[in-house]
Structure formats: structure tokens, C-alpha cells
Amino acid sequence: MAAESNGGADMESLTQPLLRSQRSSVINSTSQVAMVGANVCPIESLDYEIAENDFFKQDWRARGKVQILQYMFMKWLLSFLIGVIVSLIGFFNNLAVENIAGIKFVVTSNMMLAKRYSAAFLVFGISNFVLTLFPAVITSYVSPAAAGSGIPEVKAYLNGVDAPGIFSLQTLVVKIFGSISAVASSLFIGKAGPMVHTGACIASLLGQGGSKRYRLTWKWLRYFKNDRDRRDLITSGSAAGIAAAFRAPVGGLLFALEEMASWWRSALIWRAFFTTAVVAIILRALIDFCLSGKCGLFGKGGLIMYDVTSTDVMYHLSDVPPVLILGFVGGLLGAFYNFLLAKVLRLYSLINEKGAINKILLACWISIFTSCLLFGLPWLASCKACPADAGEACPTIGRSGNYKKFQCSYGEYNDLASLIFNTNDDAIKNLFSKDTDSEFQWSSLIIFFLTCFFLSIVSYGVIVPAGLFVPVIVTGASYGRLVGMLMGSHSNLNHGLFAVLGAASFLGGTMRTTVSLCIILLELTNNLLLLPLMMVVLLISKTVADAFNENIYDIIMKAKGFPYLENHAEPYMRQLTVGDVVTGPLQTLNGIEKVGNIVYMLRNTRHNGFPVVDEPPMSVSPVLFGLILRAHLIELLKGRAFSPTPEYMDSDMLGQFSANDFAKKGSGHGDSIEDIEFSEEELAMYVDLHPFTNASPYTVVETMSLAKALVLFREVGLRHVLVIPKLSGRSPVVGILTRHDFMPEHILNLHPSLLRSRWKRLRFQFPSIFKLF
């Protein structure tokens, strides 16, 4: 477990005097490990603060016009490459899913035509089982971090939480191929979430500067070896992922802005917009390529998604009440969906803790259950006669379409099979289609809605790459169709448009975003006339659902244990000062420190940052010089720039290092103090820490309110904040704040009276919610 700077075991001081905080000796272990995939992993915070030490200044002053132009050129080049690679992977994913699932459905349908129902079920069930087993195995044994959608992990990273392995090459490969296989297996999961994670992985790998292990490095990429630039690249990658999944460049940009990123700059918006524009252009070219019939039997699905263009949409005030009801009910359903999903994920975590075999068995059982349900439910639906004015062949044989024959006679179709015996993309297309008001029956839509609602909940937590976007859209669309049928001739909106609004309401109730979802759906449906109604639905559904619980990604992040910092402070934080939550013991270093003391401290604590204090005779009185990171100390010890006497480092020793030596390492494991061996003679020598110490760290006085410190910490994107005393004559630093000190669990554990008062206040304000849950 990798803690930040205010946890760790108490140890005897080797440097006299070695400062100790007089604060509470309670060790802050809150949220310092998290569930990544199904593994418990150590987490650290990212450091967006620029370390202003001598080497930073040396590197910055050494940059000429050529280096600055290289840096600017590489920013735009990497943005372009992210757009190109993500769009190609998105195209490959869609093509693979459509063809694999399409072949499976055609073979099954052909057996149904021959009335070989048992053989058809075996082919359907075994193919789904194999397609589920493959991603479950590779995810469990190769990269557990690839499980799930990946959006909570990316969102936590962009908030400053660094979980190991979430952007590795293994995770990327498993995410791509595991997502294709899992989505094609008829599990009620989507590929949009995994595309966000895929885009973030590509951005992270491009910005790491290559691999030193395999000697694949590019000198120009050395400028991106810091958390700040990698954060910007990953933000662009997440925007490109949504843009590639839904062919929605503006929606992808807004989703990254509204839901994913915690920090934005105008320059980043411009580069992310450029990235999503590249995605849109390449996807448009690939769509034209597929329209020519060169992408296989089912190549026209997926990318060419839900064009429900309708230039004659007319609505009046009489259409507003059902839209308001859609939004209200969508908010209630979304909150209930999030509640159930949280319970299921908690249950699955207990199963996943028992080992990889149990994770794989769980996925296999869900696959068998899903196959039995999907194959059996269409038998409950009655056959309908093919409409005389059908826009396509009825019944549909040998391809995807609106009119699946299943067990019906010629000239008839099974409307429930038209939804179930298709990919989720094709089911959404069928629900969104216009001029099909009489295509579906009440009973079929109710069965399909309940199936989607509960299967998407039980399918998400299995150990495969899985997204929630598409299942939520298809569930909301079926519910919207039901409302459209209920309204009948009392509304000017056709059932396909009610399905679009139903999808928007359910998305707003679960995801809780408004602007980005509105634009994504408008780009999907190519129908700008729906904008006012879509805005109303999203606003109402989000408002209603927010009264009950948080959005689905925040719930998953909390379940995984990520210490996510919200953009607002809790009211009780204004009653506390910084000094009320700082815990000890605090470990500090002298400006010129003995090597043995540093080695001992690194080996016996888990701190990632240490205050550096100058004491007499280096100064008249103890003075805080700055903060040095564990990674920088390890790099300094590796260089062995030691001196036999406690003296300042000369220029010859400084010449052994460069600013690049102290740059951020890649996604692989960094150097460990246990990997470095020292002789007894070296341990007795000294090292000057001044040139390597951040001499201008952020500091707050111990009487500052905790709420104000949280605003500073989050807005600036800090990893450590030093707490200095209010009165002079005391130690120059009394503690260190990290993101773990702002976690409610830690604060309420230190001050349980706040928990009691907070609980009473919530029960008084929201009594109905406590009765419901």
C-alpha cells in the first residue's frame, strides 16, 4: 500500500533533532488502496504542481526556440495521432462485433427456419458461452484492470488518483479484444465505456516517451514526462473514445468536459476539439467505405447507427405533459437502477475476492442464464402479420432488421425477437425508427424493458470489459416506446421520437449529465428539432434522481475505493480547521542529510513526500526549505552524489544529473529503495538535498478552514500541502495534507460527533429517502 505523506509507522529519529508533529498519532489509512478490476491495488496521487527546484529552472532556461517549437508541435501531433488511432480502433470494434454477432444470429435463425429448435439453442448458447469465456479468462489472468467500462478509473485519474496498471499496454489489448468478444456474446453490455478507456490508454502510452526497456524512446517526447501534460493527453483520449463510439465529436468533447475532467484550460479544449474532429472525419470516410459493401455482410451496422432524421416533427403544448412525465419517471428509474447496481456490485466483489476461477465461473453462469432467457422469451410473444407498407423485407432472413421471423410462419414476424435477436445497436435502431408505431406489441415492450433493466445490472459486474451507455439507452428507449403507445393519438410525436426521449430520460437518471448527453443523442439521431424537449427531459430526470443518490460512475468509484475529490466542500468542513485533521507522526529531513538516515526512512515509511528543514548551524533557527518527493530521493541515491562531510553540493556533482532524470516515469513500476544496495561507508556519508527540493511548495496555516483548503487543493491539482504553525517559535511545519485527509471517512473517524449530527440533519431534510432505502 502506497500512502502519501502523513501515514506510516512511528520510528526512532536518526537525525537529531528529527521533527515530530505534536498532532494526533492516528495513522491515516483511508482510501489508500482501491479495487482496480478485481484486485486490491495501492494508489497514489498525481502531482500536477511544478517542482521548482534547481533542475527545473535549469531545464526551463535551457530551452531555446527550437525546443519550444518541438514541444508545441508534439502536442498537436499527439492529438492528431490519438484521433487517428482511436477512430481506427472504434471502426475495428464495430465491424468485429457486427460480423461476429451477425454470423451467430444468422446461423441460429437458419436452424430455426429448418425447425431445428434444440440445435439452434445449443449453437446460440455455446457461442455465447465461448464468447464470454474468452474475455473473462484474459481479463482475469492478463489485466484485471480492463474489467468494467473503465470510465470510473479514467475519471479518478483525471481527478488526480493514480491506480497502477489502468493504462498499460496489456490493459489496452485486453480492453479491445475482450470488449469485442463480450459485446458479441449477447451480454447486455456496451462498447462505449471501454472505448473511453481505450482512448485514454492510447493517449497515455503515446505520451510516455516510448519504452526504455526495449530502447524504443523518442527524445522529443521527454517534454511530456510529467503528470500535467499526460493529464491533458488522457483527457483528449477520453473525448476521442466517446466520439468514436457514437460518431459524436462535439458530444465526446462535452462529455470529457462535463463528466470526466476535473481541470480544464482553454488551450486543452482547442486541442481536444481538434482530436474529436479528426475522429469524425476518419469515421465519415470509413462509413462511406462500408456503404459500398466492402465491410462484410453486417458491415453497415454499428457505425451507421440511429439516423431517425425527420424534418416534419411538430409538437405543441399538449405534448409537453407526457415529456415531463417521461423525465420524472426516468429519474426515478435511474435512481432505482443505480441503487440496484450498487448492491449487485457489492455482492460480486465478495465473489471476486475468492480468486480468478470464481470470477470466470460467475461470468459463465451469467452467460448461460442470459442465453436461456434471450432464447426463451420470444416464444412468449405472439406472431404479427407483416405490414403491407414495410420499408424492408418482412420477415427478415439472413441479416439484421426490424422483422425477425423466429418461430413464426411466412408472412409473419416476432416483434420481441426483433429486439432480442439482434445486437444492442440494431435493437436501438429498431426502437428509434420512425413510421413504425404499430410494429411492437404492449406485452413485447414490457418484457423487453424488464429484461434489459435487470440483465444490464447483473451483466455489468462480471470480469469482462463492459460499458453501461448502450444498455441504458436501449432500456430507456423501450420505456419511451411504452409511453408513446400509452399516449396514442393524443400526441403529435411518433413512437420512435418517444423512444429517443425515453433514452434521454434514463440516461439523465443514471449518468446525471445533461449538456453532453443532449448533444450525443442529437448527433446520434441527426434531429435538431428535438433539442427543446431533450433539454427538458434531461433536466427533470437529473433533478429527480439527484434527490436519491449519486450518478452511477461516482457510485462505482466509491465502491472501488478511489479517493475522488468533489468540486464542493461538505458543510461540516467549515466547522473544522486544517489542524483538526492533520495526523502524525511527521517525518522530516535536514537540508544536508546523512545517507543512512534517508535510506532508513524510505525503507521504513510509506511516505511519498518529506519536508526539508534547515536547522542550525545551516540557519539561525529551524526554517522550512521545501518539499522533496520519494521518487526524487531514490533517483538522487542512485546517482550516489555523496560527500564524506556535511557540505553543499558543488557544480561537478550537480553535473551528474539532469532535469530529465527526475521526470515522471512511465506506467511501469518505478525504482524501489529495496533495489539499491549501499555499503557501510556510503551509509555514513552525506548528501545535499537543496538542489533537488521543491523550494516553493504550497503551504497553509493550521487555522485555515478545511473547506477553504479543499478548494485550494482541488483547484490547483496538488498532491501535498504543508501545514505551518500559526505562532512563531514552534516547528516550521506541523503536518502535511494529502487528498486522503479530505475524505469524509477519515474526517468523520477523527470526529465522530460530526457523523451523528450530519446523520440527524440528513434524516430531517430527507425523511422519505431514508424510509425508501
CSV table of C-alpha atoms in Angstrom, one decimal, residues 92-300:
chain,number,residue,atom,x,y,z
A,92,PHE,CA,-12.5,-2.2,-36.0
A,93,ASN,CA,-14.6,-2.8,-32.8
A,94,ASN,CA,-17.9,-2.0,-34.5
A,95,LEU,CA,-17.0,-4.1,-37.6
A,96,ALA,CA,-15.9,-7.1,-35.5
A,97,VAL,CA,-18.9,-7.0,-33.2
A,98,GLU,CA,-21.4,-6.7,-36.1
A,99,ASN,CA,-19.9,-9.5,-38.1
A,100,ILE,CA,-19.3,-11.9,-35.2
A,101,ALA,CA,-22.8,-11.4,-33.7
A,102,GLY,CA,-24.4,-11.3,-37.1
A,103,ILE,CA,-23.0,-14.7,-38.1
A,104,LYS,CA,-24.1,-16.1,-34.8
A,105,PHE,CA,-27.7,-14.8,-35.3
A,106,VAL,CA,-27.8,-15.9,-39.0
A,107,VAL,CA,-26.7,-19.5,-38.2
A,108,THR,CA,-29.2,-19.7,-35.3
A,109,SER,CA,-32.0,-18.2,-37.5
A,110,ASN,CA,-31.3,-20.7,-40.3
A,111,MET,CA,-31.7,-23.6,-37.9
A,112,MET,CA,-34.9,-22.0,-36.6
A,113,LEU,CA,-36.2,-21.9,-40.2
A,114,ALA,CA,-35.5,-25.6,-40.5
A,115,LYS,CA,-37.4,-26.1,-37.2
A,116,ARG,CA,-34.3,-27.5,-35.5
A,117,TYR,CA,-35.0,-25.6,-32.4
A,118,SER,CA,-32.9,-27.6,-30.0
A,119,ALA,CA,-29.8,-27.4,-32.3
A,120,ALA,CA,-30.4,-23.6,-32.7
A,121,PHE,CA,-30.5,-23.2,-28.9
A,122,LEU,CA,-27.3,-25.2,-28.5
A,123,VAL,CA,-25.5,-23.1,-31.2
A,124,PHE,CA,-26.7,-19.9,-29.6
A,125,GLY,CA,-25.9,-20.9,-26.1
A,126,ILE,CA,-22.4,-22.4,-26.8
A,127,SER,CA,-21.3,-19.5,-29.0
A,128,ASN,CA,-22.4,-17.0,-26.3
A,129,PHE,CA,-20.6,-19.2,-23.7
A,130,VAL,CA,-17.3,-19.2,-25.6
A,131,LEU,CA,-17.5,-15.5,-26.5
A,132,THR,CA,-18.0,-14.8,-22.7
A,133,LEU,CA,-15.3,-17.3,-21.5
A,134,PHE,CA,-12.6,-15.8,-23.7
A,135,PRO,CA,-12.7,-12.2,-22.3
A,136,ALA,CA,-13.3,-13.5,-18.8
A,137,VAL,CA,-10.1,-15.6,-18.9
A,138,ILE,CA,-7.8,-12.9,-20.5
A,139,THR,CA,-9.2,-10.2,-18.2
A,140,SER,CA,-8.7,-12.3,-15.0
A,141,TYR,CA,-5.2,-13.5,-15.8
A,142,VAL,CA,-3.7,-10.8,-18.0
A,143,SER,CA,-5.2,-7.5,-16.9
A,144,PRO,CA,-7.9,-7.3,-14.2
A,145,ALA,CA,-7.8,-3.5,-14.6
A,146,ALA,CA,-9.5,-3.9,-18.0
A,147,ALA,CA,-12.8,-5.2,-16.4
A,148,GLY,CA,-15.8,-2.9,-16.4
A,149,SER,CA,-16.2,0.2,-18.5
A,150,GLY,CA,-13.0,2.0,-17.3
A,151,ILE,CA,-14.8,5.3,-17.1
A,152,PRO,CA,-14.6,5.4,-13.2
A,153,GLU,CA,-10.8,4.7,-13.4
A,154,VAL,CA,-10.2,7.4,-16.1
A,155,LYS,CA,-12.4,9.9,-14.2
A,156,ALA,CA,-10.5,9.2,-11.0
A,157,TYR,CA,-7.1,9.6,-12.8
A,158,LEU,CA,-8.2,13.0,-14.2
A,159,ASN,CA,-9.1,13.9,-10.6
A,160,GLY,CA,-5.5,13.1,-9.5
A,161,VAL,CA,-5.7,9.4,-8.5
A,162,ASP,CA,-3.0,7.2,-9.9
A,163,ALA,CA,-4.0,3.5,-9.8
A,164,PRO,CA,-1.4,1.1,-11.2
A,165,GLY,CA,-2.0,-0.8,-14.5
A,166,ILE,CA,-5.0,1.1,-15.7
A,167,PHE,CA,-3.2,2.5,-18.8
A,168,SER,CA,-0.8,-0.3,-19.5
A,169,LEU,CA,-0.3,-2.0,-22.9
A,170,GLN,CA,-1.8,-5.2,-21.5
A,171,THR,CA,-4.9,-3.4,-20.4
A,172,LEU,CA,-5.3,-1.8,-23.8
A,173,VAL,CA,-5.0,-5.1,-25.7
A,174,VAL,CA,-7.4,-6.9,-23.3
A,175,LYS,CA,-9.8,-4.0,-23.5
A,176,ILE,CA,-10.0,-4.1,-27.3
A,177,PHE,CA,-10.4,-7.8,-27.8
A,178,GLY,CA,-12.3,-8.5,-24.6
A,179,SER,CA,-14.8,-5.8,-25.4
A,180,ILE,CA,-15.4,-7.2,-28.9
A,181,SER,CA,-16.0,-10.7,-27.7
A,182,ALA,CA,-18.1,-9.7,-24.7
A,183,VAL,CA,-20.4,-7.4,-26.6
A,184,ALA,CA,-20.8,-10.1,-29.3
A,185,SER,CA,-21.8,-12.7,-26.7
A,186,SER,CA,-25.3,-11.1,-26.2
A,187,LEU,CA,-24.5,-10.0,-22.7
A,188,PHE,CA,-26.4,-6.7,-22.0
A,189,ILE,CA,-23.3,-4.6,-22.1
A,190,GLY,CA,-22.0,-1.8,-24.4
A,191,LYS,CA,-18.8,-0.8,-26.0
A,192,ALA,CA,-18.9,2.9,-25.4
A,193,GLY,CA,-17.4,2.8,-21.9
A,194,PRO,CA,-14.5,0.6,-23.0
A,195,MET,CA,-13.8,3.0,-25.9
A,196,VAL,CA,-13.3,5.8,-23.4
A,197,HIS,CA,-10.8,3.7,-21.5
A,198,THR,CA,-9.2,2.6,-24.8
A,199,GLY,CA,-8.7,6.2,-25.9
A,200,ALA,CA,-7.2,7.1,-22.5
A,201,CYS,CA,-4.8,4.1,-22.7
A,202,ILE,CA,-3.6,5.2,-26.2
A,203,ALA,CA,-3.1,8.8,-25.1
A,204,SER,CA,-1.1,7.6,-22.0
A,205,LEU,CA,1.1,5.2,-24.0
A,206,LEU,CA,1.8,7.9,-26.7
A,207,GLY,CA,2.8,10.4,-24.1
A,208,GLN,CA,5.2,8.2,-22.1
A,209,GLY,CA,8.1,8.7,-24.5
A,210,GLY,CA,8.5,5.1,-25.5
A,211,SER,CA,10.0,2.2,-23.6
A,212,LYS,CA,13.5,2.3,-22.1
A,213,ARG,CA,13.3,-1.5,-21.5
A,214,TYR,CA,13.1,-2.1,-25.3
A,215,ARG,CA,15.1,1.0,-26.2
A,216,LEU,CA,12.2,2.5,-28.0
A,217,THR,CA,12.4,6.1,-27.0
A,218,TRP,CA,12.0,9.4,-28.8
A,219,LYS,CA,13.9,12.4,-27.5
A,220,TRP,CA,11.1,14.8,-28.4
A,221,LEU,CA,8.7,13.1,-26.0
A,222,ARG,CA,10.8,13.9,-23.0
A,223,TYR,CA,8.7,17.1,-22.6
A,224,PHE,CA,5.7,15.0,-21.7
A,225,LYS,CA,7.2,13.2,-18.8
A,226,ASN,CA,5.1,15.0,-16.2
A,227,ASP,CA,1.6,14.5,-14.8
A,228,ARG,CA,0.2,17.8,-16.2
A,229,ASP,CA,0.8,17.0,-19.9
A,230,ARG,CA,-0.2,13.4,-19.5
A,231,ARG,CA,-3.5,14.5,-17.9
A,232,ASP,CA,-4.2,16.7,-20.9
A,233,LEU,CA,-3.5,13.9,-23.4
A,234,ILE,CA,-5.7,11.4,-21.5
A,235,THR,CA,-8.5,14.0,-21.4
A,236,SER,CA,-8.3,14.2,-25.2
A,237,GLY,CA,-8.2,10.5,-25.4
A,238,SER,CA,-11.4,10.1,-23.4
A,239,ALA,CA,-13.1,12.6,-25.6
A,240,ALA,CA,-12.0,10.7,-28.7
A,241,GLY,CA,-13.3,7.5,-27.2
A,242,ILE,CA,-16.9,8.8,-26.9
A,243,ALA,CA,-16.6,10.5,-30.3
A,244,ALA,CA,-15.6,7.1,-31.9
A,245,ALA,CA,-18.2,5.1,-30.1
A,246,PHE,CA,-21.2,7.3,-31.0
A,247,ARG,CA,-19.9,9.2,-34.1
A,248,ALA,CA,-20.5,12.3,-31.9
A,249,PRO,CA,-17.4,14.6,-31.9
A,250,VAL,CA,-19.0,17.5,-30.1
A,251,GLY,CA,-20.7,15.2,-27.7
A,252,GLY,CA,-17.4,13.5,-26.9
A,253,LEU,CA,-15.7,16.8,-26.2
A,254,LEU,CA,-18.6,17.9,-23.9
A,255,PHE,CA,-18.7,14.5,-22.1
A,256,ALA,CA,-15.0,14.8,-21.3
A,257,LEU,CA,-15.6,18.4,-20.1
A,258,GLU,CA,-18.8,17.7,-18.1
A,259,GLU,CA,-18.2,14.3,-16.6
A,260,MET,CA,-14.5,13.2,-16.9
A,261,ALA,CA,-12.1,16.1,-16.4
A,262,SER,CA,-11.6,17.9,-13.1
A,263,TRP,CA,-9.4,20.7,-14.6
A,264,TRP,CA,-9.7,22.4,-18.0
A,265,ARG,CA,-7.9,25.1,-19.8
A,266,SER,CA,-8.9,26.9,-23.0
A,267,ALA,CA,-5.8,25.5,-24.9
A,268,LEU,CA,-6.9,22.0,-23.9
A,269,ILE,CA,-10.4,22.5,-25.2
A,270,TRP,CA,-9.0,23.5,-28.5
A,271,ARG,CA,-6.7,20.5,-28.8
A,272,ALA,CA,-9.4,18.1,-27.6
A,273,PHE,CA,-11.8,19.6,-30.2
A,274,PHE,CA,-9.1,19.0,-32.9
A,275,THR,CA,-8.8,15.4,-31.7
A,276,THR,CA,-12.5,14.7,-32.0
A,277,ALA,CA,-12.7,16.4,-35.3
A,278,VAL,CA,-10.1,14.0,-36.6
A,279,VAL,CA,-12.2,11.1,-35.3
A,280,ALA,CA,-15.3,12.4,-37.1
A,281,ILE,CA,-13.5,12.9,-40.4
A,282,ILE,CA,-11.9,9.4,-40.4
A,283,LEU,CA,-15.2,7.7,-39.3
A,284,ARG,CA,-17.0,9.5,-42.1
A,285,ALA,CA,-14.6,8.1,-44.6
A,286,LEU,CA,-14.9,4.6,-43.2
A,287,ILE,CA,-18.7,4.8,-43.3
A,288,ASP,CA,-18.6,5.7,-47.0
A,289,PHE,CA,-16.2,2.7,-47.5
A,290,CYS,CA,-18.7,0.4,-45.7
A,291,LEU,CA,-21.7,1.7,-47.7
A,292,SER,CA,-20.0,0.3,-50.8
A,293,GLY,CA,-20.5,-3.2,-49.4
A,294,LYS,CA,-16.8,-3.9,-48.6
A,295,CYS,CA,-17.2,-4.5,-44.9
A,296,GLY,CA,-18.9,-7.9,-44.9
A,297,LEU,CA,-22.5,-9.0,-44.5
A,298,PHE,CA,-23.1,-6.9,-41.4
A,299,GLY,CA,-20.7,-4.0,-42.0
A,300,LYS,CA,-23.4,-1.4,-42.2
